[in-house]
XYZ file of C-alpha atoms in Angstrom:
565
model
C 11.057 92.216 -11.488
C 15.051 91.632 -12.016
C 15.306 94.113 -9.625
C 14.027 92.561 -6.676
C 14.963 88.922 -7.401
C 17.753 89.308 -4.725
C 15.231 89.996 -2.447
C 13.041 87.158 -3.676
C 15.743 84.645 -3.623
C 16.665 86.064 -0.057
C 13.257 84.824 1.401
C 13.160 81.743 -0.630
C 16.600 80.096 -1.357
C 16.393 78.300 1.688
C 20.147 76.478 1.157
C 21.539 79.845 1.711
C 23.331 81.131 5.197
C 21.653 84.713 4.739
C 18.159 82.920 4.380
C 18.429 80.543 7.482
C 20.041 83.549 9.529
C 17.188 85.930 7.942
C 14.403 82.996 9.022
C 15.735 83.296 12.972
C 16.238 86.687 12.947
C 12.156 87.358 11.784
C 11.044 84.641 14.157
C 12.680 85.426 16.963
C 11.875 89.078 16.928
C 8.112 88.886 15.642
C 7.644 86.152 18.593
C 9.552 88.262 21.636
C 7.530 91.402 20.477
C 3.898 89.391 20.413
C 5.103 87.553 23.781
C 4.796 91.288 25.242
C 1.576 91.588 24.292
C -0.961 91.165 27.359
C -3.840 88.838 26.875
C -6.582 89.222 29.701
C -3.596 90.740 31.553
C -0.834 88.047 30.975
C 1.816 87.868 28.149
C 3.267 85.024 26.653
C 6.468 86.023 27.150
C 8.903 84.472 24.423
C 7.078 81.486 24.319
C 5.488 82.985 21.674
C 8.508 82.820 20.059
C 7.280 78.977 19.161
C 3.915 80.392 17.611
C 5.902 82.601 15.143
C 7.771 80.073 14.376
C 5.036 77.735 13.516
C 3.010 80.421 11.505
C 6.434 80.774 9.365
C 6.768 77.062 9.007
C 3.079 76.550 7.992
C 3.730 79.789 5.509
C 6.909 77.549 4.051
C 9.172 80.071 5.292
C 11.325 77.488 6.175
C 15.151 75.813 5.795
C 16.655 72.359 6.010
C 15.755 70.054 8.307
C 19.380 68.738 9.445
C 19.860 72.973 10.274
C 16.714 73.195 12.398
C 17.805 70.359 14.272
C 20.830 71.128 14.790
C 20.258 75.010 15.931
C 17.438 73.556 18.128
C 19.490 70.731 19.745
C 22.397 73.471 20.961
C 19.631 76.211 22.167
C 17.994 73.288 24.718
C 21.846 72.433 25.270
C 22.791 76.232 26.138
C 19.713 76.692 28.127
C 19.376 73.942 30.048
C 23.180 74.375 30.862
C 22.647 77.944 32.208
C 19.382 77.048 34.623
C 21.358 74.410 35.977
C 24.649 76.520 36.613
C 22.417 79.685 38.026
C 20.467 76.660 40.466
C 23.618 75.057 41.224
C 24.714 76.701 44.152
C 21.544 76.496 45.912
C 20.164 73.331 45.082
C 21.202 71.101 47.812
C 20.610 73.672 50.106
C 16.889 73.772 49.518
C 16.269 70.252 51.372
C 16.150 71.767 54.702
C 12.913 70.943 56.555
C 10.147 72.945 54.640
C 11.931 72.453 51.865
C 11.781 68.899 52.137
C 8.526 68.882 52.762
C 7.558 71.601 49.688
C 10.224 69.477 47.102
C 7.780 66.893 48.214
C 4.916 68.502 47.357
C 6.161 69.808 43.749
C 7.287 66.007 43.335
C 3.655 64.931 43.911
C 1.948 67.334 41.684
C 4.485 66.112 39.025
C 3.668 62.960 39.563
C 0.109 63.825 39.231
C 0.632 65.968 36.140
C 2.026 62.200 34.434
C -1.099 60.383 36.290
C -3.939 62.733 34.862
C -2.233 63.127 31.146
C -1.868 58.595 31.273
C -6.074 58.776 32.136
C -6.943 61.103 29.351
C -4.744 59.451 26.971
C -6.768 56.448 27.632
C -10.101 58.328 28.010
C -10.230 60.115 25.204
C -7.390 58.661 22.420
C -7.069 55.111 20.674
C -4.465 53.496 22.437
C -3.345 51.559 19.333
C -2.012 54.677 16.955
C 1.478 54.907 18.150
C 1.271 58.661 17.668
C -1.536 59.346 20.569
C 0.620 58.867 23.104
C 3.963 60.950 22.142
C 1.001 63.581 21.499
C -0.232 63.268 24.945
C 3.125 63.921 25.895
C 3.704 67.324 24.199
C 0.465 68.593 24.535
C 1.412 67.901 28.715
C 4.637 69.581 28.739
C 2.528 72.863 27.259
C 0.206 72.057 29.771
C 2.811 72.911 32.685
C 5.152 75.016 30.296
C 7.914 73.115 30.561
C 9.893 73.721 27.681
C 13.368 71.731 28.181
C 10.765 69.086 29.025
C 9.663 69.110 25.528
C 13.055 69.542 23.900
C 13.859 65.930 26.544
C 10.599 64.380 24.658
C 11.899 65.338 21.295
C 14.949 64.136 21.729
C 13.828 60.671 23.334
C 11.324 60.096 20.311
C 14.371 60.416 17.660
C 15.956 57.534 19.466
C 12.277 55.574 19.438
C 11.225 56.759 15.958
C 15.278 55.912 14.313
C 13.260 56.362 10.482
C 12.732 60.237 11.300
C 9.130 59.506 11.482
C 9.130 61.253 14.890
C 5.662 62.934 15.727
C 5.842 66.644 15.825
C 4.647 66.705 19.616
C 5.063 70.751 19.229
C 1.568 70.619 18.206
C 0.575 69.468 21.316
C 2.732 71.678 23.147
C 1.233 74.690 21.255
C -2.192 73.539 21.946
C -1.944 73.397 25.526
C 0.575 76.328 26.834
C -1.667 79.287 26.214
C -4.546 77.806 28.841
C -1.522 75.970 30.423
C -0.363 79.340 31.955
C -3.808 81.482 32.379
C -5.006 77.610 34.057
C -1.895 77.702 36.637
C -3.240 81.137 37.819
C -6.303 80.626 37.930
C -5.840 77.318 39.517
C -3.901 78.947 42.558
C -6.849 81.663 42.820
C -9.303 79.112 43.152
C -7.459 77.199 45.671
C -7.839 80.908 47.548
C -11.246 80.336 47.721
C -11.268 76.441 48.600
C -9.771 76.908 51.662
C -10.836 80.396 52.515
C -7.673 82.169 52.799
C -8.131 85.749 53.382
C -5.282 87.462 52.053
C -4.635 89.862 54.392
C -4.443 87.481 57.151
C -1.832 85.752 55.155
C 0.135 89.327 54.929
C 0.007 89.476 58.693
C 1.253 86.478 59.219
C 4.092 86.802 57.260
C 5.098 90.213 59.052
C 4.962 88.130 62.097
C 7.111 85.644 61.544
C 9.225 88.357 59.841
C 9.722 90.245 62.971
C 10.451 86.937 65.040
C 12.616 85.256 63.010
C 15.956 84.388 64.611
C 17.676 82.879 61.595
C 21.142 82.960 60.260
C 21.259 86.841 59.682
C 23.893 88.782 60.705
C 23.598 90.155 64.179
C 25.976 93.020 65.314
C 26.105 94.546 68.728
C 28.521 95.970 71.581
C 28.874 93.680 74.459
C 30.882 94.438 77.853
C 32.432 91.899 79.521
C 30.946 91.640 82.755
C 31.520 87.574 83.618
C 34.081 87.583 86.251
C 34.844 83.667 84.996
C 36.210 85.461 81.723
C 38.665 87.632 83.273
C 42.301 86.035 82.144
C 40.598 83.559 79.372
C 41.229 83.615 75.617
C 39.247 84.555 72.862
C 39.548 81.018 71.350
C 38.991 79.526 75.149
C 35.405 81.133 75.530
C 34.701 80.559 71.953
C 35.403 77.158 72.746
C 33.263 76.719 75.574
C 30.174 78.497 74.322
C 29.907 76.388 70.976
C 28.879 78.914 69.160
C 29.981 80.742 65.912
C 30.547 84.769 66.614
C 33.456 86.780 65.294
C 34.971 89.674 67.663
C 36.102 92.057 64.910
C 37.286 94.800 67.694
C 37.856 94.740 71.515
C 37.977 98.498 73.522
C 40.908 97.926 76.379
C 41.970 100.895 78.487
C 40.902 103.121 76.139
C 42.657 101.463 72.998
C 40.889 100.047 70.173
C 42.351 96.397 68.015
C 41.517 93.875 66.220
C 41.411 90.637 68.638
C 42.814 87.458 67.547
C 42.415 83.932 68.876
C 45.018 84.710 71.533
C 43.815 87.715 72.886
C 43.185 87.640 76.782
C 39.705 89.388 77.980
C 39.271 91.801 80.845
C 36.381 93.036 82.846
C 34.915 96.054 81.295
C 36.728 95.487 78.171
C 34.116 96.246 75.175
C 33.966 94.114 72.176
C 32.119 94.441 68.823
C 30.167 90.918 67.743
C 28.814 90.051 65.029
C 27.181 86.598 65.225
C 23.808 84.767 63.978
C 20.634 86.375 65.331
C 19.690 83.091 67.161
C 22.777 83.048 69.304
C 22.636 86.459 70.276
C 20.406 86.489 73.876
C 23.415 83.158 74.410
C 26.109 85.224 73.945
C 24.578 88.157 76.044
C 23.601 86.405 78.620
C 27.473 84.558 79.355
C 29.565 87.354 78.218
C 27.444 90.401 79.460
C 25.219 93.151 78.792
C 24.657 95.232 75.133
C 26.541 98.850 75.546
C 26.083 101.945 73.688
C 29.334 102.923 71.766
C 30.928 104.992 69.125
C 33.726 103.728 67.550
C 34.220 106.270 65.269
C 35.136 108.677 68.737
C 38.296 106.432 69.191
C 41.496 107.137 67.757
C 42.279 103.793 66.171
C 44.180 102.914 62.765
C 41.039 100.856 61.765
C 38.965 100.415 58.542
C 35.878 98.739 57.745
C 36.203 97.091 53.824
C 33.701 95.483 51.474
C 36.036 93.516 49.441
C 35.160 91.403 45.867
C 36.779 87.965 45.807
C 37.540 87.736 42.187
C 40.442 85.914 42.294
C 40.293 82.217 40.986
C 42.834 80.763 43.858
C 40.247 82.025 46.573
C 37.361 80.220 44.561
C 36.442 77.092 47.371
C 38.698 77.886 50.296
C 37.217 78.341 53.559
C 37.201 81.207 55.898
C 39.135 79.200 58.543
C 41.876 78.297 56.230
C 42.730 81.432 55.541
C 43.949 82.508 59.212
C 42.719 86.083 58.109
C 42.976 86.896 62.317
C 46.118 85.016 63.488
C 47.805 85.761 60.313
C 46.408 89.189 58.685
C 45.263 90.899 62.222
C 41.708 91.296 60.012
C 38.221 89.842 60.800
C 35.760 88.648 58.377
C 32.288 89.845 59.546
C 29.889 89.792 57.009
C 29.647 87.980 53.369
C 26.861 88.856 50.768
C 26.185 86.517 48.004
C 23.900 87.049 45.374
C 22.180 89.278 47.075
C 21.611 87.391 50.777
C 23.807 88.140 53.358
C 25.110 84.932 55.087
C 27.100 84.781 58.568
C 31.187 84.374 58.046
C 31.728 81.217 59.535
C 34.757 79.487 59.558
C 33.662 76.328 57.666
C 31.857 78.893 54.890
C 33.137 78.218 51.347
C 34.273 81.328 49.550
C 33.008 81.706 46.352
C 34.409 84.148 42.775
C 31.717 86.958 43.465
C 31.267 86.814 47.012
C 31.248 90.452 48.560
C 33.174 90.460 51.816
C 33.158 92.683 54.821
C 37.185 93.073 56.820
C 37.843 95.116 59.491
C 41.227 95.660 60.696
C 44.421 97.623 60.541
C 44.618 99.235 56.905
C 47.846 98.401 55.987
C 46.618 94.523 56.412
C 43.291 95.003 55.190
C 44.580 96.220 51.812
C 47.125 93.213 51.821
C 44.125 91.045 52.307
C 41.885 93.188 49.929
C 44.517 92.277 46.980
C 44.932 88.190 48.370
C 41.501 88.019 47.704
C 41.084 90.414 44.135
C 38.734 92.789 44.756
C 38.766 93.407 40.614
C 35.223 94.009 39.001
C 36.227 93.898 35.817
C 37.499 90.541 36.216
C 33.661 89.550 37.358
C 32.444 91.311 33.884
C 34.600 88.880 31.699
C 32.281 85.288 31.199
C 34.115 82.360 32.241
C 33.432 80.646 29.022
C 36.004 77.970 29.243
C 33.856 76.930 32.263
C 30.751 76.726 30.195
C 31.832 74.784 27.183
C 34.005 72.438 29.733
C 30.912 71.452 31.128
C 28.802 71.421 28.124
C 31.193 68.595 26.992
C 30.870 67.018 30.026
C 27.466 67.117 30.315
C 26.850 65.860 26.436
C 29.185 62.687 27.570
C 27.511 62.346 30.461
C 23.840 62.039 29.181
C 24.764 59.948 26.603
C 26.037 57.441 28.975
C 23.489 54.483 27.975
C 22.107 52.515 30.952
C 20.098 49.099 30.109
C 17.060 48.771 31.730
C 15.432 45.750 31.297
C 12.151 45.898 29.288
C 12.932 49.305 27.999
C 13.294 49.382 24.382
C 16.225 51.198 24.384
C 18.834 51.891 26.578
C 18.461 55.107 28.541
C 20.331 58.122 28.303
C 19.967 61.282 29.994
C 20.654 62.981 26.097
C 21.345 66.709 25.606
C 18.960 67.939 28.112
C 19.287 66.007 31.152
C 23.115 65.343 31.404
C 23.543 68.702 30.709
C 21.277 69.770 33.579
C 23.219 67.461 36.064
C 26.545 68.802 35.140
C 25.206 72.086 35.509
C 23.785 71.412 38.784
C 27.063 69.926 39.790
C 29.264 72.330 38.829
C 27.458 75.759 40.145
C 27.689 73.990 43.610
C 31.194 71.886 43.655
C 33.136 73.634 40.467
C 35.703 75.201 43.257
C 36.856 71.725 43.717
C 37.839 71.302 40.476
C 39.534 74.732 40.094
C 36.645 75.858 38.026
C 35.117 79.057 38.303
C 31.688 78.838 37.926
C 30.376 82.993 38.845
C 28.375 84.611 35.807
C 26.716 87.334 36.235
C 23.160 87.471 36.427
C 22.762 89.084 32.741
C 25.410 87.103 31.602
C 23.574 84.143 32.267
C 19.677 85.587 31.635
C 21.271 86.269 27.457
C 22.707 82.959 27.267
C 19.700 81.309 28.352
C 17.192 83.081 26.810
C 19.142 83.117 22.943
C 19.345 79.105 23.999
C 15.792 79.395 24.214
C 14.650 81.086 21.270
C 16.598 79.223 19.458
C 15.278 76.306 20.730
C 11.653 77.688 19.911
C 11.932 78.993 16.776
C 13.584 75.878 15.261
C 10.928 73.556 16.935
C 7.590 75.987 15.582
C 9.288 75.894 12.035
C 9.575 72.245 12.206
C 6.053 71.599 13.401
C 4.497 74.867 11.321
C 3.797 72.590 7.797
C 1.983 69.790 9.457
C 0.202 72.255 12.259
C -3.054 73.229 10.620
C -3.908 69.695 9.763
C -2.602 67.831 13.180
C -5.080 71.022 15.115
C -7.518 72.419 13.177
C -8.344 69.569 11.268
C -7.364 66.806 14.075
C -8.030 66.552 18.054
C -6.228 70.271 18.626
C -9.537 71.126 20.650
C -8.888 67.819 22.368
C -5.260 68.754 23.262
C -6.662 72.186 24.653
C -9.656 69.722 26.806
C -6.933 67.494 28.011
C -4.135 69.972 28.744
C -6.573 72.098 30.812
C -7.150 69.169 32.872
C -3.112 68.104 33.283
C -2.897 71.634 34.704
C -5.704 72.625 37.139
C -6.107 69.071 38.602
C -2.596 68.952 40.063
C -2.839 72.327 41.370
C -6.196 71.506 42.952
C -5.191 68.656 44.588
C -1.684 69.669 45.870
C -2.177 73.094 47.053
C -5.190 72.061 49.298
C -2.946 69.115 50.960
C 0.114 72.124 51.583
C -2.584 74.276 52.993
C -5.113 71.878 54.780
C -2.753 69.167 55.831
C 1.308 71.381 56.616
C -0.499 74.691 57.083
C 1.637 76.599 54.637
C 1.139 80.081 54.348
C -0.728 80.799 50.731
C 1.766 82.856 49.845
C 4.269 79.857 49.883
C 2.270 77.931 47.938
C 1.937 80.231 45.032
C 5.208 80.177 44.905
C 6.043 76.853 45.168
C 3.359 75.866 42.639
C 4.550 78.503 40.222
C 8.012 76.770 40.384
C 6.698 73.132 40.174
C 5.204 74.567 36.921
C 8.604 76.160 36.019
C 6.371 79.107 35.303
C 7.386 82.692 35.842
C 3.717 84.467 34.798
C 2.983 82.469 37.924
C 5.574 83.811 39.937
C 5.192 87.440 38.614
C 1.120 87.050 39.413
C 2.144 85.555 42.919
C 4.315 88.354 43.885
C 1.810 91.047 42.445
C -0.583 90.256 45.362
C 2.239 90.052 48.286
C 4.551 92.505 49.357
C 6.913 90.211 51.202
C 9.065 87.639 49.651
C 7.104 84.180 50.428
C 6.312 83.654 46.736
C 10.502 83.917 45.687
C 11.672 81.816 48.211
C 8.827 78.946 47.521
C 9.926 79.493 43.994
C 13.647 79.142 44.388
C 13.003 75.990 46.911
C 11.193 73.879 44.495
C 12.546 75.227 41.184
C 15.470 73.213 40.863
C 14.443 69.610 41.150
C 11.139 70.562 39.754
C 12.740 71.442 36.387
C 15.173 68.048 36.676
C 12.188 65.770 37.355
C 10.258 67.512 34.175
C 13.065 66.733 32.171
C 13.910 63.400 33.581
C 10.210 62.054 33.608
C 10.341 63.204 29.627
C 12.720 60.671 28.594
C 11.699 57.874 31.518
C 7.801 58.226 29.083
C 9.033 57.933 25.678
C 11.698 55.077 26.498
C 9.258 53.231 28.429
C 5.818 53.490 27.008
C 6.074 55.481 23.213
C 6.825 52.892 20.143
C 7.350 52.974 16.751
């Protein structure tokens, strides 16, 4: 037996480092390998990563409380941190007009999601135990599996609750997020059938407006100039008159290929390579004159044709235009790619660390340009971590900013979730201005958030595990399950049939768009398993960001305003 007492005390000295950091590391892994498991054809994901933790709790495989909070307070910090810094740079960019109109429609169903939890709280609970209502709250957060929502709850209850009494809403949230996510599918499906979409139609329709879309994408072509009015005039002068954005990265004059610069004087029959936005194509045709067949590549000419890496932290916010690449350099910017998208080189563009640049020119100048602007990708493989903690002190000053509201019983405060978020948010889409560089790459950022996470979920299912059996088995868990059903489907019901009935999005759209209302990838991953295009992504991505602030923000708006002591 002396022997083995190491091993003993390892499992149950629970004021020991080895023991805390054994305790995470058997969570964590038992939970990410049972969130792979398929239920019905759906996983968990590490979500279950809060069940594990519970099961050890209730097991008393446990360690202090003051450690649990403390690990769970930084993983919601470190997570909420990296959504907001990988949402950043698109987030303001998503009000266009759909996107108006669908961050309406996720507002409503969050709305909704609050309306139907408040009528089953008073339906089915006694409205005078203080710890109904905090319930309610949990047990609707794993109804639309919104995590960082629930860490926001937790966190507003220990400012309500100031004895430590708090109510361990986890319960709640355990009760509800399994039906939660199978009830957001399923919800979708059936709104399939309400309005009788046929999904192939919905296919088609997509493909149409695929193939007759005229938006910002790069459009390249050969042009001759056949506009006698031109003869004489300037490349800046016709640019000028036209009003429209197209870059002229190399004009064919008496058999002689360069690059053109603002001053460079057209000529009938002179040929020019444009690259411009598909919708101002047929413009520029029609004034400048007809598409021509021609190959470059035939022409002697000291020209090369560079994708280039801005990695250097000087070029992080500076705009095309002020960079004088043409006047200056002799090089044209034709093309940018960023994350992925390709997006038109206008002047006014903000370059960003990352960005993946297309120059033609001489080579002597595009090299000289190639090094202005880094072109290093090791430097993109080392995390800006300065940038990360910088704003995670920002962000925990920020949210606990207090701001009286009168008739609140406590002043509010955004706390370690929501200030955070805003920061994040903030900084992913204006950092440049502040000299900070803000790129991580995609795995960077997916680890970070995802150990934030499990952190996060492991220390909030060992906190909950010793009171779980009796708050669930024994209490109104079968009642959280009722009412959480209900806080999902009805919502998704109610606001999918207006997008479809009433603004005639495609279905596609909407599964999307409901999937990120719901901050719920199984959603997502469902959506785009039953379309080929990329509807589902893009309703996603609109929605996503102010979907997840609202959750958070609605979290502590409830507990300050209506949960007591």
């Amino acid at each position: 037996m002396e022997s083995i007492q190491w091993l003993i005390n390892l499992f149950t000295d629970t004021e020991s480092v080895a023991h805390i950091a054994l305790l995470y590391a058997v969570v964590i892994a038992a939970g990410v390998y049972m969130g792979k498991v398929k239920f019905g054809g759906i996983a968990l994901g590490v979500t279950f990563v809060l069940f594990a933790g519970i099961l050890a709790g209730h097991l008393g495989f446990t360690a202090p409380t003051n450690i649990l909070t403390f690990v769970q307070d930084f993983g919601l910090i470190l997570f909420v941190f990296m959504i907001g810094l990988q949402v950043g740079p698109g987030f303001f960019e998503n009000f266009g007009k759909a996107g108006i109109k669908l961050n309406g429609l996720a507002a409503a169903a969050i709305v909704l999601n609050i309306g139907v939890m408040f009528a089953c709280y008073f339906i089915f609970f006694d409205t005078s135990d203080p710890v109904n209502l905090p319930m309610m709250v949990g047990t609707m957060y794993g109804a639309v599996t919104n995590t960082p929502g629930l860490g926001a709850a937790n966190e507003a209850l220990s400012t309500v609750f100031a004895d430590g009494k708090a109510p361990m809403i986890a319960s709640g949230y355990a009760c509800a997020y399994p039906l939660g996510v199978v009830g957001i599918i399923g919800s979708t499906i059936l709104i399939r059938y309400i309005c009788r979409i046929h999904l192939e139609e919905e296919e088609h329709e997509l493909t149409a407006a695929e193939e007759g879309n005229v938006a910002q994408k790069p459009h390249l072509m050969h042009i001759k100039i056949s506009n006698q009015y031109l003869e004489g005039k300037t490349l800046l002068q016709v640019h000028n008159f036209m009003n429209r954005d197209f870059v002229a990265s190399r004009i064919l004059h008496d058999g002689l290929v360069s690059i053109p610069n603002r001053n460079t004087v057209f000529h009938m029959g002179d040929i020019l390579y444009i690259v411009c936005a598909e919708s101002d194509s047929e413009a520029i045709v029609a004034f400048i004159g007809p598409e021509v067949e021609v190959d470059w590549k035939e022409e002697e000419q000291p020209l090369v044709d560079k994708h280039v890496i801005v990695t250097q932290p000087k070029m992080n916010g500076k705009t095309l235009g002020s960079l004088h690449l043409s006047s200056v350099y002799g090089v044209n910017v034709t093309r940018i790619s960023r994350q992925g998208m390709e997006i038109f080189a206008s002047p006014s563009l903000n370059l960003q660390v990352g960005d993946r640049v297309r120059i033609v020119g001489p080579e002597d100048a595009v090299e000289h340009v190639t090094q202005m602007m880094g072109n290093s990708k090791r430097k993109l493989d080392t995390p800006n971590i300065a940038t990360i903690f910088v704003g995670v002190m920002l962000g925990i000053v920020f949210g606990s900013l207090p701001i009286a509201i009168p008739g609140m019983p406590a002043p509010l405060k955004l706390g370690i979730a929501g200030g955070p978020l805003i920061v994040a948010i903030l900084i992913g889409r204006y950092g440049y201005k502040i000299k900070l560089v803000t790129y991580t790459t995609s795995s960077a950022n997916m680890m970070l958030r995802e150990i934030g996470l499990v952190l996060f979920l492991a220390s909030v299912g060992i906190k909950a595990g010793a009171g779980f059996w009796n708050t669930v088995v024994a209490g109104d868990g079968l009642l959280y399950v009722l009412t959480g059903f209900l806080i999902t489907i009805i919502p998704i019901i109610v606001v999918g049939t207006v997008a479809r009935m009433k603004y005639k999005f495609n279905y596609f759209t909407i599964m999307g768009m409901l999937a990120g209302t719901y901050t719920d990838p199984p959603a997502l991953a469902y959506a785009n398993s039953v379309c080929s295009k990329g509807a589902p992504a893009i309703g996603y991505s609109t929605v996503y960001p102010l979907s997840m602030f609202l959750r958070i923000f609605f979290a502590e708006i409830i507990v300050l305003t209506c949960c007591s002591a």
